[in-house]
Amino acid sequence: SPIRYLSKRRRRNGGSKGRKVTLDPAELRLVWQAATDMGGHFGALVRLLLLTAQRRQCLTTAKWSEIVDGVWHIRDDGP
């Protein structure tokens, strides 16, 4: 899989538990192509995550009621 060749550039956020990963355009193309090649529901999920820049939890718990006239109104689950 091309995903295993992605660089492992990761920066810690001041010792917090989270991490911040930024993919460059070439890496995004590799992930997109791998998701396309994979196909199925998981490949589609990965592509939708890339297109929306949403977290997996937000996308997988989306409700049909949040889609109005073809537009997804993303709820604010922030602090």
JSON list of N, CA, C and O in Angstrom, two decimals, residues 45 49 52-63 66 72 74-75 77:
[
{"chain": "A", "resi": 45, "resn": "LEU", "atom": "N", "xyz": [-15.02, 6.47, 2.65]},
{"chain": "A", "resi": 45, "resn": "LEU", "atom": "CA", "xyz": [-14.93, 7.20, 3.90]},
{"chain": "A", "resi": 45, "resn": "LEU", "atom": "C", "xyz": [-13.63, 8.01, 3.96]},
{"chain": "A", "resi": 45, "resn": "LEU", "atom": "O", "xyz": [-13.64, 9.19, 4.33]},
{"chain": "A", "resi": 49, "resn": "LEU", "atom": "N", "xyz": [-13.32, 12.03, 4.23]},
{"chain": "A", "resi": 49, "resn": "LEU", "atom": "CA", "xyz": [-12.55, 12.67, 5.30]},
{"chain": "A", "resi": 49, "resn": "LEU", "atom": "C", "xyz": [-11.57, 13.69, 4.72]},
{"chain": "A", "resi": 49, "resn": "LEU", "atom": "O", "xyz": [-11.40, 14.78, 5.26]},
{"chain": "A", "resi": 52, "resn": "THR", "atom": "N", "xyz": [-13.60, 16.83, 3.37]},
{"chain": "A", "resi": 52, "resn": "THR", "atom": "CA", "xyz": [-14.27, 17.67, 4.37]},
{"chain": "A", "resi": 52, "resn": "THR", "atom": "C", "xyz": [-13.33, 18.15, 5.47]},
{"chain": "A", "resi": 52, "resn": "THR", "atom": "O", "xyz": [-13.68, 19.08, 6.20]},
{"chain": "A", "resi": 53, "resn": "ALA", "atom": "N", "xyz": [-12.18, 17.51, 5.61]},
{"chain": "A", "resi": 53, "resn": "ALA", "atom": "CA", "xyz": [-11.23, 17.83, 6.69]},
{"chain": "A", "resi": 53, "resn": "ALA", "atom": "C", "xyz": [-11.88, 17.69, 8.07]},
{"chain": "A", "resi": 53, "resn": "ALA", "atom": "O", "xyz": [-11.53, 18.40, 9.01]},
{"chain": "A", "resi": 54, "resn": "GLN", "atom": "N", "xyz": [-12.83, 16.79, 8.16]},
{"chain": "A", "resi": 54, "resn": "GLN", "atom": "CA", "xyz": [-13.48, 16.52, 9.44]},
{"chain": "A", "resi": 54, "resn": "GLN", "atom": "C", "xyz": [-12.83, 15.33, 10.13]},
{"chain": "A", "resi": 54, "resn": "GLN", "atom": "O", "xyz": [-12.18, 14.51, 9.48]},
{"chain": "A", "resi": 55, "resn": "ARG", "atom": "N", "xyz": [-13.02, 15.24, 11.41]},
{"chain": "A", "resi": 55, "resn": "ARG", "atom": "CA", "xyz": [-12.53, 14.07, 12.14]},
{"chain": "A", "resi": 55, "resn": "ARG", "atom": "C", "xyz": [-13.45, 12.89, 11.88]},
{"chain": "A", "resi": 55, "resn": "ARG", "atom": "O", "xyz": [-14.64, 13.05, 11.62]},
{"chain": "A", "resi": 56, "resn": "ARG", "atom": "N", "xyz": [-12.88, 11.71, 11.98]},
{"chain": "A", "resi": 56, "resn": "ARG", "atom": "CA", "xyz": [-13.64, 10.48, 11.71]},
{"chain": "A", "resi": 56, "resn": "ARG", "atom": "C", "xyz": [-14.91, 10.41, 12.56]},
{"chain": "A", "resi": 56, "resn": "ARG", "atom": "O", "xyz": [-15.98, 10.07, 12.06]},
{"chain": "A", "resi": 57, "resn": "GLN", "atom": "N", "xyz": [-14.81, 10.75, 13.83]},
{"chain": "A", "resi": 57, "resn": "GLN", "atom": "CA", "xyz": [-15.96, 10.68, 14.73]},
{"chain": "A", "resi": 57, "resn": "GLN", "atom": "C", "xyz": [-17.09, 11.58, 14.26]},
{"chain": "A", "resi": 57, "resn": "GLN", "atom": "O", "xyz": [-18.25, 11.19, 14.27]},
{"chain": "A", "resi": 58, "resn": "CYS", "atom": "N", "xyz": [-16.77, 12.79, 13.83]},
{"chain": "A", "resi": 58, "resn": "CYS", "atom": "CA", "xyz": [-17.79, 13.72, 13.35]},
{"chain": "A", "resi": 58, "resn": "CYS", "atom": "C", "xyz": [-18.48, 13.16, 12.10]},
{"chain": "A", "resi": 58, "resn": "CYS", "atom": "O", "xyz": [-19.70, 13.23, 11.98]},
{"chain": "A", "resi": 59, "resn": "LEU", "atom": "N", "xyz": [-17.70, 12.62, 11.20]},
{"chain": "A", "resi": 59, "resn": "LEU", "atom": "CA", "xyz": [-18.25, 12.10, 9.95]},
{"chain": "A", "resi": 59, "resn": "LEU", "atom": "C", "xyz": [-19.08, 10.84, 10.16]},
{"chain": "A", "resi": 59, "resn": "LEU", "atom": "O", "xyz": [-20.16, 10.71, 9.61]},
{"chain": "A", "resi": 60, "resn": "THR", "atom": "N", "xyz": [-18.59, 9.93, 10.98]},
{"chain": "A", "resi": 60, "resn": "THR", "atom": "CA", "xyz": [-19.29, 8.66, 11.17]},
{"chain": "A", "resi": 60, "resn": "THR", "atom": "C", "xyz": [-20.53, 8.79, 12.04]},
{"chain": "A", "resi": 60, "resn": "THR", "atom": "O", "xyz": [-21.37, 7.90, 12.04]},
{"chain": "A", "resi": 61, "resn": "THR", "atom": "N", "xyz": [-20.66, 9.90, 12.78]},
{"chain": "A", "resi": 61, "resn": "THR", "atom": "CA", "xyz": [-21.86, 10.09, 13.60]},
{"chain": "A", "resi": 61, "resn": "THR", "atom": "C", "xyz": [-22.80, 11.14, 13.00]},
{"chain": "A", "resi": 61, "resn": "THR", "atom": "O", "xyz": [-23.75, 11.55, 13.65]},
{"chain": "A", "resi": 62, "resn": "ALA", "atom": "N", "xyz": [-22.53, 11.55, 11.76]},
{"chain": "A", "resi": 62, "resn": "ALA", "atom": "CA", "xyz": [-23.40, 12.53, 11.11]},
{"chain": "A", "resi": 62, "resn": "ALA", "atom": "C", "xyz": [-24.80, 11.94, 10.94]},
{"chain": "A", "resi": 62, "resn": "ALA", "atom": "O", "xyz": [-24.97, 10.73, 10.77]},
{"chain": "A", "resi": 63, "resn": "LYS", "atom": "N", "xyz": [-25.78, 12.81, 11.00]},
{"chain": "A", "resi": 63, "resn": "LYS", "atom": "CA", "xyz": [-27.18, 12.38, 10.87]},
{"chain": "A", "resi": 63, "resn": "LYS", "atom": "C", "xyz": [-27.75, 12.95, 9.58]},
{"chain": "A", "resi": 63, "resn": "LYS", "atom": "O", "xyz": [-27.37, 14.04, 9.14]},
{"chain": "A", "resi": 66, "resn": "GLU", "atom": "N", "xyz": [-28.90, 16.50, 9.41]},
{"chain": "A", "resi": 66, "resn": "GLU", "atom": "CA", "xyz": [-27.92, 17.57, 9.28]},
{"chain": "A", "resi": 66, "resn": "GLU", "atom": "C", "xyz": [-27.70, 17.97, 7.82]},
{"chain": "A", "resi": 66, "resn": "GLU", "atom": "O", "xyz": [-27.06, 18.97, 7.54]},
{"chain": "A", "resi": 72, "resn": "TRP", "atom": "N", "xyz": [-24.38, 19.76, 4.00]},
{"chain": "A", "resi": 72, "resn": "TRP", "atom": "CA", "xyz": [-24.18, 19.19, 5.33]},
{"chain": "A", "resi": 72, "resn": "TRP", "atom": "C", "xyz": [-23.90, 20.32, 6.31]},
{"chain": "A", "resi": 72, "resn": "TRP", "atom": "O", "xyz": [-22.89, 21.01, 6.20]},
{"chain": "A", "resi": 74, "resn": "ILE", "atom": "N", "xyz": [-22.64, 21.02, 9.58]},
{"chain": "A", "resi": 74, "resn": "ILE", "atom": "CA", "xyz": [-21.84, 20.32, 10.58]},
{"chain": "A", "resi": 74, "resn": "ILE", "atom": "C", "xyz": [-22.07, 20.95, 11.95]},
{"chain": "A", "resi": 74, "resn": "ILE", "atom": "O", "xyz": [-21.92, 22.17, 12.13]},
{"chain": "A", "resi": 75, "resn": "ARG", "atom": "N", "xyz": [-22.42, 20.11, 12.90]},
{"chain": "A", "resi": 75, "resn": "ARG", "atom": "CA", "xyz": [-22.70, 20.60, 14.25]},
{"chain": "A", "resi": 75, "resn": "ARG", "atom": "C", "xyz": [-21.38, 20.99, 14.94]},
{"chain": "A", "resi": 75, "resn": "ARG", "atom": "O", "xyz": [-20.32, 20.46, 14.64]},
{"chain": "A", "resi": 77, "resn": "ASP", "atom": "N", "xyz": [-19.34, 20.65, 18.01]},
{"chain": "A", "resi": 77, "resn": "ASP", "atom": "CA", "xyz": [-19.18, 19.88, 19.24]},
{"chain": "A", "resi": 77, "resn": "ASP", "atom": "C", "xyz": [-18.02, 20.39, 20.05]},
{"chain": "A", "resi": 77, "resn": "ASP", "atom": "O", "xyz": [-17.49, 19.72, 20.91]}
]
